[in-house]
């Protein structure tokens, strides 16, 4: 391996950070500050220490660097999904051992939310393995949202594609956030999912925005994409107008039976770089260190927090796969002097 580019020799593909990658004066993410894929790719190519330093600088301008927001996930409808997302254990067509289950009752959801609140989570995110909700299903979720709000928690839902008018109904129920990821660069999307286009996702995001619900939108890395594709994903997120309030960065959780099982794993420093690029390009967003955390050494997680991640999924499960035990996260927070964001 040739490390010469990282030893301070000017290899022509990066320069000292401060001049080359000057921050836009206006941090709002307004359209006149659009990020090109080239600009994000050159961020990725910055020497690691410079990149992390810069991300930390941006982070400190906006956030308390030691406060991490905690969201707990619950799968309210598991398995049997008609879509073909190559990463997902819940797609009916793959044999992953995740069976189709009935939608949870409002009582089951409230019990889980109350337990999450008790453990310190501030946001409760309800996920369903649907292409999108039917009206009757949406009404069930609306009841859940009302009940979880009644506990005084922030609410988030991730239900797939929304039709005209559905986002407004969720807003009326008091939904705070809608999670809907663009998942990967437009150019790579067709390699991963064929049952919808990325534009379908973007249309739903527009509906969510127009209804006045906060947008939670990010993607997955470690799916065999190139660095250029990762840069394109980050640029696309940063160029949403406005960019999302919450940006989950997932590392692919490989599940046997899915097409992406066996994909070569992403180098974890590259994962940290992705977090840093999200932080730098979306200064005011909560960047969430999302799926894949259980498989990540604590030292890498600490680098992600240093690179500007300030939100995690907190709870022993994600949707169908595992997440670090809550007790372990509490110990990690204690070791790093981190605390839960109010
Ligand atoms: N069905 C809805 C949808 O696709 O929007 C909501 C649930 S879906 C499981 C939510 C998100 O989880 C996906 O967009 C994807 O980013 C993420 N996800 C699913 N499987 C994953 C995996 N194996 N590793 C990492 N992230 C995953
Ligand atoms: C997101 O970006 N990641 C979460 C949440 N949004 C819904 C989901 C991760 C799912 C990981 C695989 C599983 O547990 O099924
Ligand atoms: Fe279905 Fe969502 Fe999984 Fe895709 S990611 S298969 S839409 S549950």
mmCIF file of C-alpha atoms and ligand atoms in Angstrom:
data_model
loop_
_atom_site.group_PDB
_atom_site.id
_atom_site.type_symbol
_atom_site.label_atom_id
_atom_site.label_comp_id
_atom_site.label_asym_id
_atom_site.label_seq_id
_atom_site.Cartn_x
_atom_site.Cartn_y
_atom_site.Cartn_z
ATOM 1 C CA UNK A 1 0.000 0.000 0.000
ATOM 2 C CA UNK A 2 1.252 3.486 -0.784
ATOM 3 C CA UNK A 3 0.824 5.935 2.081
ATOM 4 C CA UNK A 4 2.794 8.759 0.471
ATOM 5 C CA UNK A 5 -0.291 10.949 0.032
ATOM 6 C CA UNK A 6 -0.841 11.096 3.763
ATOM 7 C CA UNK A 7 2.661 12.154 4.764
ATOM 8 C CA UNK A 8 2.330 15.820 4.037
ATOM 9 C CA UNK A 9 3.783 15.530 0.539
ATOM 10 C CA UNK A 10 1.608 17.474 -1.829
ATOM 11 C CA UNK A 11 0.308 14.788 -4.144
ATOM 12 C CA UNK A 12 -1.934 17.230 -5.930
ATOM 13 C CA UNK A 13 -5.142 15.584 -4.781
ATOM 14 C CA UNK A 14 -5.491 17.509 -1.556
ATOM 15 C CA UNK A 15 -4.114 20.670 -0.084
ATOM 16 C CA UNK A 16 -3.941 22.032 3.409
ATOM 17 C CA UNK A 17 -7.507 22.076 4.618
ATOM 18 C CA UNK A 18 -8.182 25.605 5.645
ATOM 19 C CA UNK A 19 -7.924 27.353 2.291
ATOM 20 C CA UNK A 20 -9.115 24.633 -0.006
ATOM 21 C CA UNK A 21 -12.270 23.702 1.839
ATOM 22 C CA UNK A 22 -13.373 27.027 3.260
ATOM 23 C CA UNK A 23 -16.803 26.748 4.862
ATOM 24 C CA UNK A 24 -19.697 28.463 3.167
ATOM 25 C CA UNK A 25 -20.237 31.744 5.037
ATOM 26 C CA UNK A 26 -23.916 30.935 5.476
ATOM 27 C CA UNK A 27 -24.411 27.665 7.332
ATOM 28 C CA UNK A 28 -28.094 27.408 6.512
ATOM 29 C CA UNK A 29 -27.720 24.995 3.611
ATOM 30 C CA UNK A 30 -29.384 27.466 1.284
ATOM 31 C CA UNK A 31 -29.270 26.621 -2.446
ATOM 32 C CA UNK A 32 -26.540 29.154 -3.193
ATOM 33 C CA UNK A 33 -24.272 27.004 -1.051
ATOM 34 C CA UNK A 34 -24.722 23.793 -2.980
ATOM 35 C CA UNK A 35 -22.098 21.135 -2.536
ATOM 36 C CA UNK A 36 -20.670 19.560 -5.669
ATOM 37 C CA UNK A 37 -19.739 15.888 -5.671
ATOM 38 C CA UNK A 38 -16.165 16.971 -6.435
ATOM 39 C CA UNK A 39 -16.079 19.233 -3.385
ATOM 40 C CA UNK A 40 -17.323 16.438 -1.119
ATOM 41 C CA UNK A 41 -14.934 13.967 -2.698
ATOM 42 C CA UNK A 42 -12.033 16.287 -1.935
ATOM 43 C CA UNK A 43 -13.268 16.502 1.660
ATOM 44 C CA UNK A 44 -13.115 12.696 1.769
ATOM 45 C CA UNK A 45 -9.545 12.860 0.457
ATOM 46 C CA UNK A 46 -8.399 15.253 3.191
ATOM 47 C CA UNK A 47 -5.823 13.809 5.606
ATOM 48 C CA UNK A 48 -7.764 12.116 8.389
ATOM 49 C CA UNK A 49 -6.569 14.395 11.195
ATOM 50 C CA UNK A 50 -7.398 17.541 9.227
ATOM 51 C CA UNK A 51 -10.822 16.201 8.291
ATOM 52 C CA UNK A 52 -11.728 15.280 11.861
ATOM 53 C CA UNK A 53 -10.411 18.593 13.185
ATOM 54 C CA UNK A 54 -12.497 20.510 10.712
ATOM 55 C CA UNK A 55 -15.604 18.448 11.441
ATOM 56 C CA UNK A 56 -15.101 19.047 15.153
ATOM 57 C CA UNK A 57 -14.747 22.794 14.557
ATOM 58 C CA UNK A 58 -18.011 22.897 12.610
ATOM 59 C CA UNK A 59 -19.653 20.734 15.239
ATOM 60 C CA UNK A 60 -18.672 23.052 18.100
ATOM 61 C CA UNK A 61 -20.023 26.107 16.309
ATOM 62 C CA UNK A 62 -23.518 24.666 16.488
ATOM 63 C CA UNK A 63 -23.715 21.942 19.137
ATOM 64 C CA UNK A 64 -22.620 20.997 22.605
ATOM 65 C CA UNK A 65 -19.904 18.485 21.613
ATOM 66 C CA UNK A 66 -20.617 16.179 24.563
ATOM 67 C CA UNK A 67 -24.380 15.813 24.217
ATOM 68 C CA UNK A 68 -25.739 12.935 22.157
ATOM 69 C CA UNK A 69 -29.411 12.573 21.299
ATOM 70 C CA UNK A 70 -30.950 9.148 21.981
ATOM 71 C CA UNK A 71 -33.642 7.631 19.762
ATOM 72 C CA UNK A 72 -35.173 4.230 20.401
ATOM 73 C CA UNK A 73 -36.477 2.182 17.495
ATOM 74 C CA UNK A 74 -39.389 -0.214 17.460
ATOM 75 C CA UNK A 75 -40.518 -2.374 14.584
ATOM 76 C CA UNK A 76 -44.299 -1.938 14.651
ATOM 77 C CA UNK A 77 -44.781 -4.167 11.615
ATOM 78 C CA UNK A 78 -42.078 -6.701 10.856
ATOM 79 C CA UNK A 79 -41.276 -8.632 7.673
ATOM 80 C CA UNK A 80 -43.128 -9.560 4.510
ATOM 81 C CA UNK A 81 -42.206 -6.381 2.656
ATOM 82 C CA UNK A 82 -42.904 -6.446 -1.115
ATOM 83 C CA UNK A 83 -39.842 -4.285 -1.989
ATOM 84 C CA UNK A 84 -36.484 -5.732 -3.079
ATOM 85 C CA UNK A 85 -33.967 -3.542 -1.196
ATOM 86 C CA UNK A 86 -30.790 -5.640 -1.432
ATOM 87 C CA UNK A 87 -29.712 -4.874 2.130
ATOM 88 C CA UNK A 88 -32.958 -5.591 3.922
ATOM 89 C CA UNK A 89 -33.798 -8.687 5.947
ATOM 90 C CA UNK A 90 -37.497 -7.753 5.884
ATOM 91 C CA UNK A 91 -38.028 -8.122 2.137
ATOM 92 C CA UNK A 92 -40.417 -11.059 1.663
ATOM 93 C CA UNK A 93 -38.475 -12.374 -1.332
ATOM 94 C CA UNK A 94 -35.261 -13.102 0.598
ATOM 95 C CA UNK A 95 -34.970 -16.039 2.975
ATOM 96 C CA UNK A 96 -33.496 -14.395 6.021
ATOM 97 C CA UNK A 97 -35.425 -16.017 8.853
ATOM 98 C CA UNK A 98 -37.386 -12.791 9.479
ATOM 99 C CA UNK A 99 -41.043 -13.800 9.335
ATOM 100 C CA UNK A 100 -44.002 -11.636 8.515
ATOM 101 C CA UNK A 101 -45.749 -10.518 11.697
ATOM 102 C CA UNK A 102 -48.954 -8.660 12.488
ATOM 103 C CA UNK A 103 -48.902 -4.957 13.272
ATOM 104 C CA UNK A 104 -48.353 -4.325 16.979
ATOM 105 C CA UNK A 105 -51.233 -2.994 19.058
ATOM 106 C CA UNK A 106 -51.246 0.543 20.443
ATOM 107 C CA UNK A 107 -50.816 -0.955 23.931
ATOM 108 C CA UNK A 108 -47.680 -2.860 22.883
ATOM 109 C CA UNK A 109 -46.231 0.280 21.347
ATOM 110 C CA UNK A 110 -46.970 2.440 24.388
ATOM 111 C CA UNK A 111 -45.407 -0.131 26.715
ATOM 112 C CA UNK A 112 -42.204 -0.123 24.627
ATOM 113 C CA UNK A 113 -42.143 3.672 24.397
ATOM 114 C CA UNK A 114 -42.623 4.102 28.142
ATOM 115 C CA UNK A 115 -39.748 1.677 28.790
ATOM 116 C CA UNK A 116 -37.524 3.599 26.344
ATOM 117 C CA UNK A 117 -38.394 6.882 28.046
ATOM 118 C CA UNK A 118 -37.609 5.360 31.412
ATOM 119 C CA UNK A 119 -34.148 4.410 30.086
ATOM 120 C CA UNK A 120 -33.466 7.938 28.855
ATOM 121 C CA UNK A 121 -34.554 7.997 25.204
ATOM 122 C CA UNK A 122 -36.126 11.272 24.068
ATOM 123 C CA UNK A 123 -37.370 10.169 20.671
ATOM 124 C CA UNK A 124 -39.318 7.061 19.770
ATOM 125 C CA UNK A 125 -39.128 5.865 16.186
ATOM 126 C CA UNK A 126 -41.695 3.442 14.784
ATOM 127 C CA UNK A 127 -40.722 1.464 11.696
ATOM 128 C CA UNK A 128 -42.897 -0.617 9.390
ATOM 129 C CA UNK A 129 -41.907 -3.052 6.631
ATOM 130 C CA UNK A 130 -44.229 -1.559 4.047
ATOM 131 C CA UNK A 131 -43.698 -0.132 0.592
ATOM 132 C CA UNK A 132 -46.047 2.498 1.964
ATOM 133 C CA UNK A 133 -49.032 2.537 4.344
ATOM 134 C CA UNK A 134 -52.605 1.835 3.260
ATOM 135 C CA UNK A 135 -55.185 4.214 4.735
ATOM 136 C CA UNK A 136 -56.294 1.726 7.403
ATOM 137 C CA UNK A 137 -52.660 1.129 8.362
ATOM 138 C CA UNK A 138 -51.948 4.842 8.494
ATOM 139 C CA UNK A 139 -54.851 5.260 10.901
ATOM 140 C CA UNK A 140 -53.379 2.606 13.212
ATOM 141 C CA UNK A 141 -50.032 4.416 13.187
ATOM 142 C CA UNK A 142 -51.775 7.715 13.886
ATOM 143 C CA UNK A 143 -53.208 6.215 17.068
ATOM 144 C CA UNK A 144 -49.724 5.073 18.054
ATOM 145 C CA UNK A 145 -48.251 8.519 17.418
ATOM 146 C CA UNK A 146 -50.935 10.167 19.569
ATOM 147 C CA UNK A 147 -50.280 7.696 22.381
ATOM 148 C CA UNK A 148 -46.480 8.081 22.297
ATOM 149 C CA UNK A 149 -46.796 11.863 22.220
ATOM 150 C CA UNK A 150 -49.013 11.525 25.270
ATOM 151 C CA UNK A 151 -45.947 10.193 27.120
ATOM 152 C CA UNK A 152 -44.109 13.422 26.298
ATOM 153 C CA UNK A 153 -41.691 11.884 23.824
ATOM 154 C CA UNK A 154 -40.729 13.102 20.386
ATOM 155 C CA UNK A 155 -42.165 10.856 17.702
ATOM 156 C CA UNK A 156 -40.666 9.557 14.491
ATOM 157 C CA UNK A 157 -42.119 7.143 11.955
ATOM 158 C CA UNK A 158 -40.656 5.326 8.977
ATOM 159 C CA UNK A 159 -43.416 3.757 6.931
ATOM 160 C CA UNK A 160 -42.140 3.888 3.350
ATOM 161 C CA UNK A 161 -43.546 5.915 0.455
ATOM 162 C CA UNK A 162 -46.370 8.316 1.273
ATOM 163 C CA UNK A 163 -49.222 9.204 -1.042
ATOM 164 C CA UNK A 164 -50.686 12.663 -1.464
ATOM 165 C CA UNK A 165 -52.382 13.761 1.780
ATOM 166 C CA UNK A 166 -50.839 11.119 4.057
ATOM 167 C CA UNK A 167 -48.072 13.370 5.390
ATOM 168 C CA UNK A 168 -50.679 15.942 6.430
ATOM 169 C CA UNK A 169 -52.545 13.287 8.410
ATOM 170 C CA UNK A 170 -49.335 12.339 10.192
ATOM 171 C CA UNK A 171 -48.626 15.994 10.928
ATOM 172 C CA UNK A 172 -52.135 16.422 12.377
ATOM 173 C CA UNK A 173 -51.467 13.460 14.664
ATOM 174 C CA UNK A 174 -48.434 15.337 15.990
ATOM 175 C CA UNK A 175 -45.634 13.431 14.242
ATOM 176 C CA UNK A 176 -42.330 15.271 14.796
ATOM 177 C CA UNK A 177 -40.027 13.417 12.355
ATOM 178 C CA UNK A 178 -40.423 11.198 9.317
ATOM 179 C CA UNK A 179 -37.482 8.930 8.462
ATOM 180 C CA UNK A 180 -37.091 8.179 4.793
ATOM 181 C CA UNK A 181 -33.581 7.476 3.537
ATOM 182 C CA UNK A 182 -32.310 8.073 0.023
ATOM 183 C CA UNK A 183 -29.945 5.227 0.933
ATOM 184 C CA UNK A 184 -27.296 5.579 -1.771
ATOM 185 C CA UNK A 185 -26.170 7.761 -4.663
ATOM 186 C CA UNK A 186 -28.638 8.094 -7.527
ATOM 187 C CA UNK A 187 -26.145 6.445 -9.906
ATOM 188 C CA UNK A 188 -25.851 3.370 -7.681
ATOM 189 C CA UNK A 189 -29.497 3.116 -6.579
ATOM 190 C CA UNK A 190 -30.584 0.725 -9.342
ATOM 191 C CA UNK A 191 -27.912 -1.755 -8.267
ATOM 192 C CA UNK A 192 -29.525 -2.045 -4.830
ATOM 193 C CA UNK A 193 -33.264 -1.552 -5.343
ATOM 194 C CA UNK A 194 -35.361 -2.081 -8.462
ATOM 195 C CA UNK A 195 -38.931 -1.900 -7.137
ATOM 196 C CA UNK A 196 -38.811 1.914 -6.872
ATOM 197 C CA UNK A 197 -36.608 4.779 -7.991
ATOM 198 C CA UNK A 198 -34.739 7.219 -5.837
ATOM 199 C CA UNK A 199 -37.038 9.907 -7.253
ATOM 200 C CA UNK A 200 -39.995 8.104 -5.600
ATOM 201 C CA UNK A 201 -38.200 8.605 -2.271
ATOM 202 C CA UNK A 202 -37.490 12.251 -3.028
ATOM 203 C CA UNK A 203 -41.172 12.826 -3.839
ATOM 204 C CA UNK A 204 -42.130 11.461 -0.423
ATOM 205 C CA UNK A 205 -39.507 13.670 1.224
ATOM 206 C CA UNK A 206 -41.091 16.697 -0.497
ATOM 207 C CA UNK A 207 -44.503 15.715 0.860
ATOM 208 C CA UNK A 208 -43.083 15.371 4.362
ATOM 209 C CA UNK A 209 -41.406 18.798 4.103
ATOM 210 C CA UNK A 210 -44.514 20.435 2.692
ATOM 211 C CA UNK A 211 -46.585 19.052 5.577
ATOM 212 C CA UNK A 212 -44.213 20.692 8.082
ATOM 213 C CA UNK A 213 -42.772 17.479 9.534
ATOM 214 C CA UNK A 214 -39.041 17.394 10.326
ATOM 215 C CA UNK A 215 -37.089 15.295 7.854
ATOM 216 C CA UNK A 216 -34.823 12.441 8.925
ATOM 217 C CA UNK A 217 -32.970 11.264 5.840
ATOM 218 C CA UNK A 218 -29.648 9.543 5.332
ATOM 219 C CA UNK A 219 -28.200 6.457 3.792
ATOM 220 C CA UNK A 220 -26.226 3.254 4.049
ATOM 221 C CA UNK A 221 -22.544 2.746 3.304
ATOM 222 C CA UNK A 222 -20.626 -0.500 3.022
ATOM 223 C CA UNK A 223 -22.778 -1.758 0.146
ATOM 224 C CA UNK A 224 -19.835 -2.002 -2.259
ATOM 225 C CA UNK A 225 -20.230 1.604 -3.454
ATOM 226 C CA UNK A 226 -17.221 3.663 -4.495
ATOM 227 C CA UNK A 227 -15.941 6.640 -2.530
ATOM 228 C CA UNK A 228 -17.293 8.816 -5.330
ATOM 229 C CA UNK A 229 -20.745 7.298 -4.696
ATOM 230 C CA UNK A 230 -20.433 8.046 -0.971
ATOM 231 C CA UNK A 231 -19.493 11.628 -1.827
ATOM 232 C CA UNK A 232 -22.481 11.816 -4.166
ATOM 233 C CA UNK A 233 -24.805 10.542 -1.413
ATOM 234 C CA UNK A 234 -23.534 13.176 1.037
ATOM 235 C CA UNK A 235 -23.732 15.937 -1.588
ATOM 236 C CA UNK A 236 -27.275 14.943 -2.445
ATOM 237 C CA UNK A 237 -28.334 15.037 1.205
ATOM 238 C CA UNK A 238 -26.587 18.364 1.772
ATOM 239 C CA UNK A 239 -28.257 19.854 -1.304
ATOM 240 C CA UNK A 240 -31.773 19.009 -0.208
ATOM 241 C CA UNK A 241 -33.321 22.396 0.346
ATOM 242 C CA UNK A 242 -33.300 22.661 3.275
ATOM 243 C CA UNK A 243 -31.079 19.768 4.250
ATOM 244 C CA UNK A 244 -32.551 17.205 6.706
ATOM 245 C CA UNK A 245 -32.754 17.988 10.419
ATOM 246 C CA UNK A 246 -31.556 14.469 11.115
ATOM 247 C CA UNK A 247 -29.129 12.409 9.020
ATOM 248 C CA UNK A 248 -28.698 8.717 9.854
ATOM 249 C CA UNK A 249 -25.478 7.194 8.554
ATOM 250 C CA UNK A 250 -25.897 3.424 8.539
ATOM 251 C CA UNK A 251 -23.146 0.882 8.055
ATOM 252 C CA UNK A 252 -24.655 -2.099 6.259
ATOM 253 C CA UNK A 253 -25.664 -4.825 8.689
ATOM 254 C CA UNK A 254 -25.082 -7.919 6.627
ATOM 255 C CA UNK A 255 -27.867 -10.441 6.986
ATOM 256 C CA UNK A 256 -27.623 -13.932 5.525
ATOM 257 C CA UNK A 257 -30.116 -14.432 2.712
ATOM 258 C CA UNK A 258 -29.999 -10.826 1.479
ATOM 259 C CA UNK A 259 -28.228 -10.148 -1.841
ATOM 260 C CA UNK A 260 -25.685 -7.894 -0.123
ATOM 261 C CA UNK A 261 -24.610 -10.536 2.361
ATOM 262 C CA UNK A 262 -20.903 -11.184 1.784
ATOM 263 C CA UNK A 263 -20.138 -7.702 0.393
ATOM 264 C CA UNK A 264 -16.571 -6.677 1.335
ATOM 265 C CA UNK A 265 -16.813 -4.541 4.472
ATOM 266 C CA UNK A 266 -16.047 -0.847 4.353
ATOM 267 C CA UNK A 267 -12.843 0.258 6.071
ATOM 268 C CA UNK A 268 -14.048 1.806 9.327
ATOM 269 C CA UNK A 269 -11.906 4.931 8.890
ATOM 270 C CA UNK A 270 -13.824 5.482 5.672
ATOM 271 C CA UNK A 271 -17.015 5.190 7.707
ATOM 272 C CA UNK A 272 -15.704 7.846 10.114
ATOM 273 C CA UNK A 273 -14.820 10.032 7.128
ATOM 274 C CA UNK A 274 -18.395 9.696 5.889
ATOM 275 C CA UNK A 275 -19.672 10.936 9.252
ATOM 276 C CA UNK A 276 -17.222 13.869 9.140
ATOM 277 C CA UNK A 277 -18.340 14.818 5.630
ATOM 278 C CA UNK A 278 -21.983 14.738 6.723
ATOM 279 C CA UNK A 279 -21.141 16.979 9.686
ATOM 280 C CA UNK A 280 -19.187 19.495 7.598
ATOM 281 C CA UNK A 281 -21.759 19.730 4.822
ATOM 282 C CA UNK A 282 -24.814 19.785 7.138
ATOM 283 C CA UNK A 283 -23.627 21.761 10.191
ATOM 284 C CA UNK A 284 -27.009 22.074 11.910
ATOM 285 C CA UNK A 285 -28.216 18.524 11.373
ATOM 286 C CA UNK A 286 -28.191 15.819 14.001
ATOM 287 C CA UNK A 287 -25.892 13.247 12.405
ATOM 288 C CA UNK A 288 -26.850 9.817 13.682
ATOM 289 C CA UNK A 289 -24.376 6.985 14.027
ATOM 290 C CA UNK A 290 -27.006 4.406 13.102
ATOM 291 C CA UNK A 291 -27.027 0.748 12.084
ATOM 292 C CA UNK A 292 -23.811 -1.220 12.340
ATOM 293 C CA UNK A 293 -22.764 0.156 15.711
ATOM 294 C CA UNK A 294 -22.842 -3.231 17.421
ATOM 295 C CA UNK A 295 -20.201 -4.468 14.978
ATOM 296 C CA UNK A 296 -18.025 -1.375 15.567
ATOM 297 C CA UNK A 297 -15.223 -1.178 18.146
ATOM 298 C CA UNK A 298 -15.827 1.469 20.813
ATOM 299 C CA UNK A 299 -12.740 3.378 19.633
ATOM 300 C CA UNK A 300 -14.319 3.781 16.193
ATOM 301 C CA UNK A 301 -17.578 4.932 17.754
ATOM 302 C CA UNK A 302 -15.560 7.492 19.746
ATOM 303 C CA UNK A 303 -13.988 8.707 16.474
ATOM 304 C CA UNK A 304 -17.483 9.044 14.998
ATOM 305 C CA UNK A 305 -18.508 11.279 17.927
ATOM 306 C CA UNK A 306 -15.322 13.286 17.396
ATOM 307 C CA UNK A 307 -16.216 13.525 13.692
ATOM 308 C CA UNK A 308 -19.539 15.096 14.610
ATOM 309 C CA UNK A 309 -22.022 12.281 15.148
ATOM 310 C CA UNK A 310 -24.377 13.445 17.888
ATOM 311 C CA UNK A 311 -27.231 11.003 17.858
ATOM 312 C CA UNK A 312 -27.536 7.229 18.182
ATOM 313 C CA UNK A 313 -30.116 4.496 18.255
ATOM 314 C CA UNK A 314 -30.318 3.498 21.861
ATOM 315 C CA UNK A 315 -31.830 0.142 22.761
ATOM 316 C CA UNK A 316 -30.906 -3.497 22.436
ATOM 317 C CA UNK A 317 -32.549 -3.845 19.020
ATOM 318 C CA UNK A 318 -32.749 -1.857 15.813
ATOM 319 C CA UNK A 319 -35.687 -3.230 13.788
ATOM 320 C CA UNK A 320 -34.803 -6.896 13.331
ATOM 321 C CA UNK A 321 -31.075 -6.889 14.140
ATOM 322 C CA UNK A 322 -29.116 -6.180 17.289
ATOM 323 C CA UNK A 323 -27.750 -2.931 18.649
ATOM 324 C CA UNK A 324 -25.338 -2.501 21.599
ATOM 325 C CA UNK A 325 -26.852 -3.309 24.995
ATOM 326 C CA UNK A 326 -28.083 -0.181 26.774
ATOM 327 C CA UNK A 327 -25.796 -0.896 29.723
ATOM 328 C CA UNK A 328 -22.781 -0.976 27.393
ATOM 329 C CA UNK A 329 -23.774 2.348 25.874
ATOM 330 C CA UNK A 330 -24.123 3.846 29.336
ATOM 331 C CA UNK A 331 -20.592 2.649 30.153
ATOM 332 C CA UNK A 332 -19.265 4.015 26.863
ATOM 333 C CA UNK A 333 -20.882 7.397 27.537
ATOM 334 C CA UNK A 334 -19.333 7.419 31.010
ATOM 335 C CA UNK A 335 -15.891 6.591 29.601
ATOM 336 C CA UNK A 336 -16.149 9.389 27.024
ATOM 337 C CA UNK A 337 -17.850 11.920 29.305
ATOM 338 C CA UNK A 338 -20.827 12.062 26.975
ATOM 339 C CA UNK A 339 -24.369 12.674 28.164
ATOM 340 C CA UNK A 340 -27.831 12.368 26.701
ATOM 341 C CA UNK A 341 -29.009 15.530 24.958
ATOM 342 C CA UNK A 342 -32.047 17.015 26.715
HETATM 343 N N1 LIG B 1 -39.935 0.236 4.833
HETATM 344 C C1 LIG B 1 -39.624 1.569 5.149
HETATM 345 C C2 LIG B 1 -38.577 2.164 4.223
HETATM 346 O O1 LIG B 1 -37.887 1.434 3.564
HETATM 347 O O2 LIG B 1 -38.484 3.387 4.225
HETATM 348 C C3 LIG B 1 -39.159 1.764 6.587
HETATM 349 C C4 LIG B 1 -38.259 0.740 7.222
HETATM 350 S S1 LIG B 1 -36.666 0.485 6.437
HETATM 351 C C5 LIG B 1 -36.089 -0.915 7.305
HETATM 352 C C6 LIG B 1 -35.723 1.876 7.017
HETATM 353 C C7 LIG B 1 -34.287 1.999 6.628
HETATM 354 O O3 LIG B 1 -33.520 1.028 7.302
HETATM 355 C C8 LIG B 1 -33.904 1.794 5.184
HETATM 356 O O4 LIG B 1 -34.139 2.906 4.387
HETATM 357 C C9 LIG B 1 -32.430 1.533 5.288
HETATM 358 O O5 LIG B 1 -31.706 2.735 5.194
HETATM 359 C C10 LIG B 1 -32.274 0.938 6.675
HETATM 360 N N2 LIG B 1 -31.829 -0.459 6.636
HETATM 361 C C11 LIG B 1 -32.571 -1.526 6.322
HETATM 362 N N3 LIG B 1 -31.852 -2.664 6.379
HETATM 363 C C12 LIG B 1 -30.601 -2.288 6.735
HETATM 364 C C13 LIG B 1 -29.393 -3.012 6.951
HETATM 365 N N4 LIG B 1 -29.317 -4.325 6.797
HETATM 366 N N5 LIG B 1 -28.286 -2.316 7.304
HETATM 367 C C14 LIG B 1 -28.350 -0.976 7.451
HETATM 368 N N6 LIG B 1 -29.464 -0.245 7.270
HETATM 369 C C15 LIG B 1 -30.574 -0.904 6.913
HETATM 370 C C1 LIG B 2 -32.252 4.250 9.708
HETATM 371 O O1 LIG B 2 -31.606 5.027 8.977
HETATM 372 N N1 LIG B 2 -31.767 3.150 10.256
HETATM 373 C C2 LIG B 2 -32.783 2.460 11.027
HETATM 374 C C3 LIG B 2 -33.968 3.446 10.955
HETATM 375 N N2 LIG B 2 -33.514 4.424 10.046
HETATM 376 C C4 LIG B 2 -35.308 2.963 10.678
HETATM 377 C C5 LIG B 2 -33.044 1.068 10.591
HETATM 378 C C6 LIG B 2 -31.824 0.180 10.596
HETATM 379 C C7 LIG B 2 -32.257 -1.191 10.268
HETATM 380 C C8 LIG B 2 -31.148 -2.186 10.382
HETATM 381 C C9 LIG B 2 -31.586 -3.556 10.024
HETATM 382 C C10 LIG B 2 -32.639 -4.139 10.916
HETATM 383 O O2 LIG B 2 -32.517 -4.077 12.161
HETATM 384 O O3 LIG B 2 -33.594 -4.725 10.396
HETATM 385 FE FE1 LIG B 3 -39.202 -2.969 2.711
HETATM 386 FE FE2 LIG B 3 -38.101 -0.823 3.855
HETATM 387 FE FE3 LIG B 3 -36.865 -3.236 3.923
HETATM 388 FE FE4 LIG B 3 -37.002 -1.915 1.636
HETATM 389 S S1 LIG B 3 -35.939 -1.238 3.499
HETATM 390 S S2 LIG B 3 -37.451 -4.106 1.930
HETATM 391 S S3 LIG B 3 -39.002 -0.920 1.804
HETATM 392 S S4 LIG B 3 -38.781 -2.704 4.890
#
